[in-house]
Amino acid sequence: MNIEDASFYSEEEVIKNEKDLVVERVPTGIPKLDELLQGGLPKRSITLVSGPPGSGKTMLCFHFVDEGIKRGERCLYITVDQWVNSILVHSHAAGFNFLPAIDNGLFKLMHVDLEKVSAYNEISDEILTGGYQRIVVDSLSPFADTPLVLGGSVEFEKAPIIDKLSAYPSETRPVARFHVRRLFDFLHKVPTTAMVTSELFDRTHSLSRDSVSEFLADGVILLDVDPTMDRRKLTIWKMRGTKHTLKPHDVLITEQGLVFKNELR
Amino acid sequence: MNEELKAGVGLSRKWDAREAGREVALSALKHLDGENPKFFLLFSTIHYEKYGGFQELLNGVWDVLPEGTPLMGGTVAGFMNNYGCYTRGATALAVSYPNMDVAIGVGKNTKRNPKNAVKECISTLKIQNPDFYIELVSGPIIPTFPGIGKQTVIKSGLLGKTMEKAIPTLFKSNMGTDRADEILDFLTDYINAPLLGAVCYDDGKASKNYQFYGKEVLDNSMVLMGIKGFKPNFETVSALVPRNIRISVSLKADRRTCTKINNNEATTELYKILGWNEENIREVERFYSQAFYYPFGYYENDKVHVVMLGLILGKDVYFANRIKSNELELFGLTGEKILSESEKIFSKESNLMYGVICETYIETLGNKIYDLKNLIASSTKDYLMVFGGGESIINENRIPHHLYESINILRI
Amino acid sequence: MNSDDPLLKILEDLLKLDDIYACMIARRNMVSVMPDTNLFNQKIMDVWDIVSVAMKNVFGIIEEYTSVGLDVMEFRLKNHSVLFFVIPETDNALVAIIPSLANKGLIEVEMENARREIVEILNREEEELVKA
């Protein structure tokens, strides 16, 4: 990752029309969740879906994308850790068939290799030029973990010039913030509604692995799992512009995907 | 004899009283291999009051129990049986044996007039020379004093004296101490066989308790079952440990009201000995939660007779039961001691055991009560132990004891 | 009430006891099974926030010592006691909030019964999974 690519600070376009102040909703594909969100995710928002492995983050993303496809919206699914075929198989096992949408151009599955220098360019090109209404980034964690190589005479805002990578390790917050902000900035530049996932192992200190994205995201949905009691919980931790309960809800992973337990009755 | 004796222990954990009654009866009777029971003991915790009522509980039992079966029982704080340990639910013991005769007597208004209650009970008990008795007596009700409500600590001396005078009135209103010790004394005038008795109780609040007699739900009553046909063994054990603190008490004629301890004002001296802070024990719950674990007592025929603290009436201390000795000792109770003493009594093998244990034991042990259950289960086929508010025993030597904080059993 | 969920039913039964103000099955940072909070005694509301935070610390201890036999934990907060009955071989506990002056021994018996039922259900589910 080269800092020369850091043309990520963009100027915000201030809203001028009153009609643009009304929050439009983007359904998630899970009816009960949409009910809790007053209709869905706020349009053009970025929602962080955070949780431990196996908690259902990817499943939630499948629902989101599937709903978009059903509505004729172009959807992009960026995967970092999993290969494209693995996603296709996994989603099919959960009851989603994305192949027809891929064939007709409504859906793109994109695997990004973060070890490539050109990774960010590939991502930004696809997001900025793809014309997607819905984007999923699964997951954000590898981005935040990517080390930052500083070189040449590029000025890095408010950071000292360093000449050794080890003096600025990748797990420090400023670097994670840099990556997350950069990605979020790409997403904000286009009229898209996005879902990004983050792994979470211990909710003692933060709601994401990078400890940053929960502050930068417009919304946070937390998924918890208790393997002993065989329970999964979904909590809407925050969602800007939305009146929502903070109560955890029991959810299940079924043949119909992610389902709220109450809906089964 | 043992092969012919059939016993069935029943349990219900249902909330609905009627359904619980049916279930507990069915589960007890199924062990009798089709035989009709000669008697049926029924116990439940106080919870059914809110979930249908005790009449419905009894109705449920009688939906199943053969007409005419002698039935007696009452409410208890908890029980322990083949199925487990419970402080919520209903349990029963049904016994059948070819040559057994059983009859039950009932006496009412035990607090108001224990002597008359015993007389009435004996007159209704239609059996000659039974081999042993099982007794249940209505338990204590924390009094509601006229004008001041439910109190255990009345600070003012003048008010205390006034309330002391109100105590007989409370008895007439069937409130106050159970007077089971007096009942036992009166009973010994009429009976000449071993007896095992329990004081009915609720969930430790001493607010209400009930007795069952046939198809009736009673309060402030006693029920007495006489059984002829076999002679079980009776045993008693106590886990109380003396603390080497001795006191001398000066008592009024009622043998309950203590005016002086160690020649000092009773209340002040009591607080000093027990390390109590008057403000901290004002609440009813706190008073009894402390009082039960600091019992005073005296020895009589090798048994520790506990005197239960009842009320603080100004400068005087009122005990719940009559004190037969002016020299008392302070005792303590620990879970470890309960388990070690229990081993002596429960390690012997038996086919059937029925027992009465003080509620303080289950309160002390908490979930460790299962250690006690495991002891019993390792040696006894069928058993039912109830946790009540006091224990009465007349053993094979015909010596009566009304005890607290003890374990008393009969075994076959 | 009258849930189909057997674990929830155990908790709802416990809640019917006067002296159990609230109960749940929880682990660190997650309440796995909780009855409708409308069934809780409203007296706990003044300590609920503190209890929620304290629970995280307690579960830290439970996680560390459950493997060496930690069985029950308790703390008192104002006029309440919070009981933790550890579910064996898990990081979970059955948690109950009761008045500090309650007859705790009697309540503990029913907490123990609830714990045993929970373990039975978990074992049964495990057996069914193995058979499948």
PDB file of N, CA and C in Angstrom, chain A residues 33-80:
ATOM      1  N   LEU A  33     -35.993  -7.190  10.431  1.00  0.00           N
ATOM      2  CA  LEU A  33     -34.907  -6.216  10.613  1.00  0.00           C
ATOM      3  C   LEU A  33     -35.329  -4.880  10.009  1.00  0.00           C
ATOM      4  N   ASP A  34     -35.972  -4.947   8.853  1.00  0.00           N
ATOM      5  CA  ASP A  34     -36.459  -3.712   8.232  1.00  0.00           C
ATOM      6  C   ASP A  34     -37.487  -3.021   9.121  1.00  0.00           C
ATOM      7  N   GLU A  35     -38.298  -3.830   9.784  1.00  0.00           N
ATOM      8  CA  GLU A  35     -39.305  -3.276  10.693  1.00  0.00           C
ATOM      9  C   GLU A  35     -38.618  -2.532  11.831  1.00  0.00           C
ATOM     10  N   LEU A  36     -37.542  -3.130  12.342  1.00  0.00           N
ATOM     11  CA  LEU A  36     -36.812  -2.501  13.451  1.00  0.00           C
ATOM     12  C   LEU A  36     -36.058  -1.250  13.005  1.00  0.00           C
ATOM     13  N   LEU A  37     -35.794  -1.181  11.680  1.00  0.00           N
ATOM     14  CA  LEU A  37     -35.028  -0.044  11.159  1.00  0.00           C
ATOM     15  C   LEU A  37     -35.929   0.975  10.467  1.00  0.00           C
ATOM     16  N   GLN A  38     -37.190   0.929  10.793  1.00  0.00           N
ATOM     17  CA  GLN A  38     -38.146   1.878  10.208  1.00  0.00           C
ATOM     18  C   GLN A  38     -38.165   1.789   8.675  1.00  0.00           C
ATOM     19  N   GLY A  39     -37.950   0.576   8.190  1.00  0.00           N
ATOM     20  CA  GLY A  39     -38.056   0.382   6.751  1.00  0.00           C
ATOM     21  C   GLY A  39     -36.790  -0.150   6.103  1.00  0.00           C
ATOM     22  N   GLY A  40     -35.661   0.051   6.761  1.00  0.00           N
ATOM     23  CA  GLY A  40     -34.419  -0.451   6.172  1.00  0.00           C
ATOM     24  C   GLY A  40     -33.249   0.445   6.535  1.00  0.00           C
ATOM     25  N   LEU A  41     -32.139   0.201   5.895  1.00  0.00           N
ATOM     26  CA  LEU A  41     -30.955   1.022   6.145  1.00  0.00           C
ATOM     27  C   LEU A  41     -31.150   2.389   5.490  1.00  0.00           C
ATOM     28  N   PRO A  42     -30.607   3.420   6.102  1.00  0.00           N
ATOM     29  CA  PRO A  42     -30.702   4.727   5.447  1.00  0.00           C
ATOM     30  C   PRO A  42     -29.947   4.685   4.124  1.00  0.00           C
ATOM     31  N   LYS A  43     -30.553   5.286   3.108  1.00  0.00           N
ATOM     32  CA  LYS A  43     -29.922   5.260   1.774  1.00  0.00           C
ATOM     33  C   LYS A  43     -28.585   5.994   1.839  1.00  0.00           C
ATOM     34  N   ARG A  44     -27.626   5.445   1.132  1.00  0.00           N
ATOM     35  CA  ARG A  44     -26.276   6.018   1.046  1.00  0.00           C
ATOM     36  C   ARG A  44     -25.510   5.929   2.376  1.00  0.00           C
ATOM     37  N   SER A  45     -26.001   5.072   3.263  1.00  0.00           N
ATOM     38  CA  SER A  45     -25.294   4.919   4.531  1.00  0.00           C
ATOM     39  C   SER A  45     -24.299   3.766   4.421  1.00  0.00           C
ATOM     40  N   ILE A  46     -23.402   3.747   5.399  1.00  0.00           N
ATOM     41  CA  ILE A  46     -22.482   2.614   5.539  1.00  0.00           C
ATOM     42  C   ILE A  46     -22.777   1.982   6.892  1.00  0.00           C
ATOM     43  N   THR A  47     -23.145   0.736   6.835  1.00  0.00           N
ATOM     44  CA  THR A  47     -23.481   0.020   8.071  1.00  0.00           C
ATOM     45  C   THR A  47     -22.413  -1.022   8.346  1.00  0.00           C
ATOM     46  N   LEU A  48     -21.905  -0.972   9.548  1.00  0.00           N
ATOM     47  CA  LEU A  48     -20.933  -1.968   9.995  1.00  0.00           C
ATOM     48  C   LEU A  48     -21.687  -3.141  10.589  1.00  0.00           C
ATOM     49  N   VAL A  49     -21.392  -4.336  10.114  1.00  0.00           N
ATOM     50  CA  VAL A  49     -21.955  -5.559  10.694  1.00  0.00           C
ATOM     51  C   VAL A  49     -20.806  -6.288  11.381  1.00  0.00           C
ATOM     52  N   SER A  50     -20.897  -6.365  12.686  1.00  0.00           N
ATOM     53  CA  SER A  50     -19.757  -6.828  13.461  1.00  0.00           C
ATOM     54  C   SER A  50     -20.141  -8.059  14.276  1.00  0.00           C
ATOM     55  N   GLY A  51     -19.192  -8.974  14.425  1.00  0.00           N
ATOM     56  CA  GLY A  51     -19.500 -10.149  15.239  1.00  0.00           C
ATOM     57  C   GLY A  51     -18.407 -11.188  15.152  1.00  0.00           C
ATOM     58  N   PRO A  52     -18.436 -12.155  16.049  1.00  0.00           N
ATOM     59  CA  PRO A  52     -17.435 -13.214  16.016  1.00  0.00           C
ATOM     60  C   PRO A  52     -17.660 -14.137  14.818  1.00  0.00           C
ATOM     61  N   PRO A  53     -16.675 -14.999  14.530  1.00  0.00           N
ATOM     62  CA  PRO A  53     -16.840 -15.941  13.419  1.00  0.00           C
ATOM     63  C   PRO A  53     -18.072 -16.812  13.612  1.00  0.00           C
ATOM     64  N   GLY A  54     -18.818 -16.995  12.533  1.00  0.00           N
ATOM     65  CA  GLY A  54     -19.983 -17.873  12.598  1.00  0.00           C
ATOM     66  C   GLY A  54     -21.224 -17.214  13.137  1.00  0.00           C
ATOM     67  N   SER A  55     -21.191 -15.924  13.343  1.00  0.00           N
ATOM     68  CA  SER A  55     -22.346 -15.261  13.950  1.00  0.00           C
ATOM     69  C   SER A  55     -23.406 -14.878  12.924  1.00  0.00           C
ATOM     70  N   GLY A  56     -23.072 -14.940  11.645  1.00  0.00           N
ATOM     71  CA  GLY A  56     -24.088 -14.654  10.629  1.00  0.00           C
ATOM     72  C   GLY A  56     -23.872 -13.355   9.873  1.00  0.00           C
ATOM     73  N   LYS A  57     -22.666 -12.801   9.945  1.00  0.00           N
ATOM     74  CA  LYS A  57     -22.407 -11.520   9.251  1.00  0.00           C
ATOM     75  C   LYS A  57     -22.549 -11.691   7.743  1.00  0.00           C
ATOM     76  N   THR A  58     -21.913 -12.712   7.231  1.00  0.00           N
ATOM     77  CA  THR A  58     -21.945 -12.936   5.788  1.00  0.00           C
ATOM     78  C   THR A  58     -23.369 -13.256   5.340  1.00  0.00           C
ATOM     79  N   MET A  59     -24.074 -14.001   6.133  1.00  0.00           N
ATOM     80  CA  MET A  59     -25.471 -14.336   5.820  1.00  0.00           C
ATOM     81  C   MET A  59     -26.301 -13.075   5.694  1.00  0.00           C
ATOM     82  N   LEU A  60     -26.094 -12.131   6.597  1.00  0.00           N
ATOM     83  CA  LEU A  60     -26.823 -10.862   6.551  1.00  0.00           C
ATOM     84  C   LEU A  60     -26.488 -10.126   5.244  1.00  0.00           C
ATOM     85  N   CYS A  61     -25.226 -10.174   4.872  1.00  0.00           N
ATOM     86  CA  CYS A  61     -24.806  -9.536   3.621  1.00  0.00           C
ATOM     87  C   CYS A  61     -25.470 -10.203   2.423  1.00  0.00           C
ATOM     88  N   PHE A  62     -25.615 -11.507   2.456  1.00  0.00           N
ATOM     89  CA  PHE A  62     -26.289 -12.218   1.363  1.00  0.00           C
ATOM     90  C   PHE A  62     -27.734 -11.730   1.215  1.00  0.00           C
ATOM     91  N   HIS A  63     -28.400 -11.587   2.346  1.00  0.00           N
ATOM     92  CA  HIS A  63     -29.783 -11.099   2.307  1.00  0.00           C
ATOM     93  C   HIS A  63     -29.838  -9.715   1.665  1.00  0.00           C
ATOM     94  N   PHE A  64     -28.897  -8.876   2.063  1.00  0.00           N
ATOM     95  CA  PHE A  64     -28.846  -7.492   1.592  1.00  0.00           C
ATOM     96  C   PHE A  64     -28.675  -7.450   0.083  1.00  0.00           C
ATOM     97  N   VAL A  65     -27.745  -8.244  -0.378  1.00  0.00           N
ATOM     98  CA  VAL A  65     -27.448  -8.269  -1.809  1.00  0.00           C
ATOM     99  C   VAL A  65     -28.606  -8.894  -2.583  1.00  0.00           C
ATOM    100  N   ASP A  66     -29.160  -9.949  -2.062  1.00  0.00           N
ATOM    101  CA  ASP A  66     -30.263 -10.655  -2.709  1.00  0.00           C
ATOM    102  C   ASP A  66     -31.470  -9.735  -2.884  1.00  0.00           C
ATOM    103  N   GLU A  67     -31.714  -8.933  -1.863  1.00  0.00           N
ATOM    104  CA  GLU A  67     -32.839  -7.992  -1.924  1.00  0.00           C
ATOM    105  C   GLU A  67     -32.598  -6.964  -3.028  1.00  0.00           C
ATOM    106  N   GLY A  68     -31.358  -6.504  -3.099  1.00  0.00           N
ATOM    107  CA  GLY A  68     -31.016  -5.549  -4.145  1.00  0.00           C
ATOM    108  C   GLY A  68     -31.241  -6.130  -5.536  1.00  0.00           C
ATOM    109  N   ILE A  69     -30.788  -7.362  -5.712  1.00  0.00           N
ATOM    110  CA  ILE A  69     -30.943  -8.030  -7.011  1.00  0.00           C
ATOM    111  C   ILE A  69     -32.412  -8.150  -7.376  1.00  0.00           C
ATOM    112  N   LYS A  70     -33.210  -8.511  -6.394  1.00  0.00           N
ATOM    113  CA  LYS A  70     -34.665  -8.670  -6.647  1.00  0.00           C
ATOM    114  C   LYS A  70     -35.278  -7.344  -7.095  1.00  0.00           C
ATOM    115  N   ARG A  71     -34.682  -6.247  -6.629  1.00  0.00           N
ATOM    116  CA  ARG A  71     -35.230  -4.928  -6.972  1.00  0.00           C
ATOM    117  C   ARG A  71     -34.569  -4.360  -8.217  1.00  0.00           C
ATOM    118  N   GLY A  72     -33.745  -5.167  -8.867  1.00  0.00           N
ATOM    119  CA  GLY A  72     -33.087  -4.728 -10.094  1.00  0.00           C
ATOM    120  C   GLY A  72     -31.940  -3.761  -9.850  1.00  0.00           C
ATOM    121  N   GLU A  73     -31.398  -3.800  -8.645  1.00  0.00           N
ATOM    122  CA  GLU A  73     -30.284  -2.886  -8.332  1.00  0.00           C
ATOM    123  C   GLU A  73     -28.961  -3.587  -8.588  1.00  0.00           C
ATOM    124  N   ARG A  74     -27.976  -2.804  -9.036  1.00  0.00           N
ATOM    125  CA  ARG A  74     -26.657  -3.392  -9.255  1.00  0.00           C
ATOM    126  C   ARG A  74     -25.947  -3.514  -7.911  1.00  0.00           C
ATOM    127  N   CYS A  75     -25.385  -4.677  -7.703  1.00  0.00           N
ATOM    128  CA  CYS A  75     -24.767  -4.959  -6.405  1.00  0.00           C
ATOM    129  C   CYS A  75     -23.333  -5.449  -6.584  1.00  0.00           C
ATOM    130  N   LEU A  76     -22.504  -5.007  -5.669  1.00  0.00           N
ATOM    131  CA  LEU A  76     -21.090  -5.403  -5.676  1.00  0.00           C
ATOM    132  C   LEU A  76     -20.760  -6.054  -4.355  1.00  0.00           C
ATOM    133  N   TYR A  77     -20.081  -7.180  -4.413  1.00  0.00           N
ATOM    134  CA  TYR A  77     -19.672  -7.887  -3.195  1.00  0.00           C
ATOM    135  C   TYR A  77     -18.157  -8.015  -3.240  1.00  0.00           C
ATOM    136  N   ILE A  78     -17.482  -7.268  -2.402  1.00  0.00           N
ATOM    137  CA  ILE A  78     -16.020  -7.328  -2.328  1.00  0.00           C
ATOM    138  C   ILE A  78     -15.636  -8.296  -1.219  1.00  0.00           C
ATOM    139  N   THR A  79     -14.892  -9.319  -1.606  1.00  0.00           N
ATOM    140  CA  THR A  79     -14.452 -10.287  -0.604  1.00  0.00           C
ATOM    141  C   THR A  79     -12.935 -10.271  -0.515  1.00  0.00           C
ATOM    142  N   VAL A  80     -12.459 -10.330   0.688  1.00  0.00           N
ATOM    143  CA  VAL A  80     -11.018 -10.255   0.904  1.00  0.00           C
ATOM    144  C   VAL A  80     -10.470 -11.622   1.313  1.00  0.00           C
TER     145      VAL A  80
END
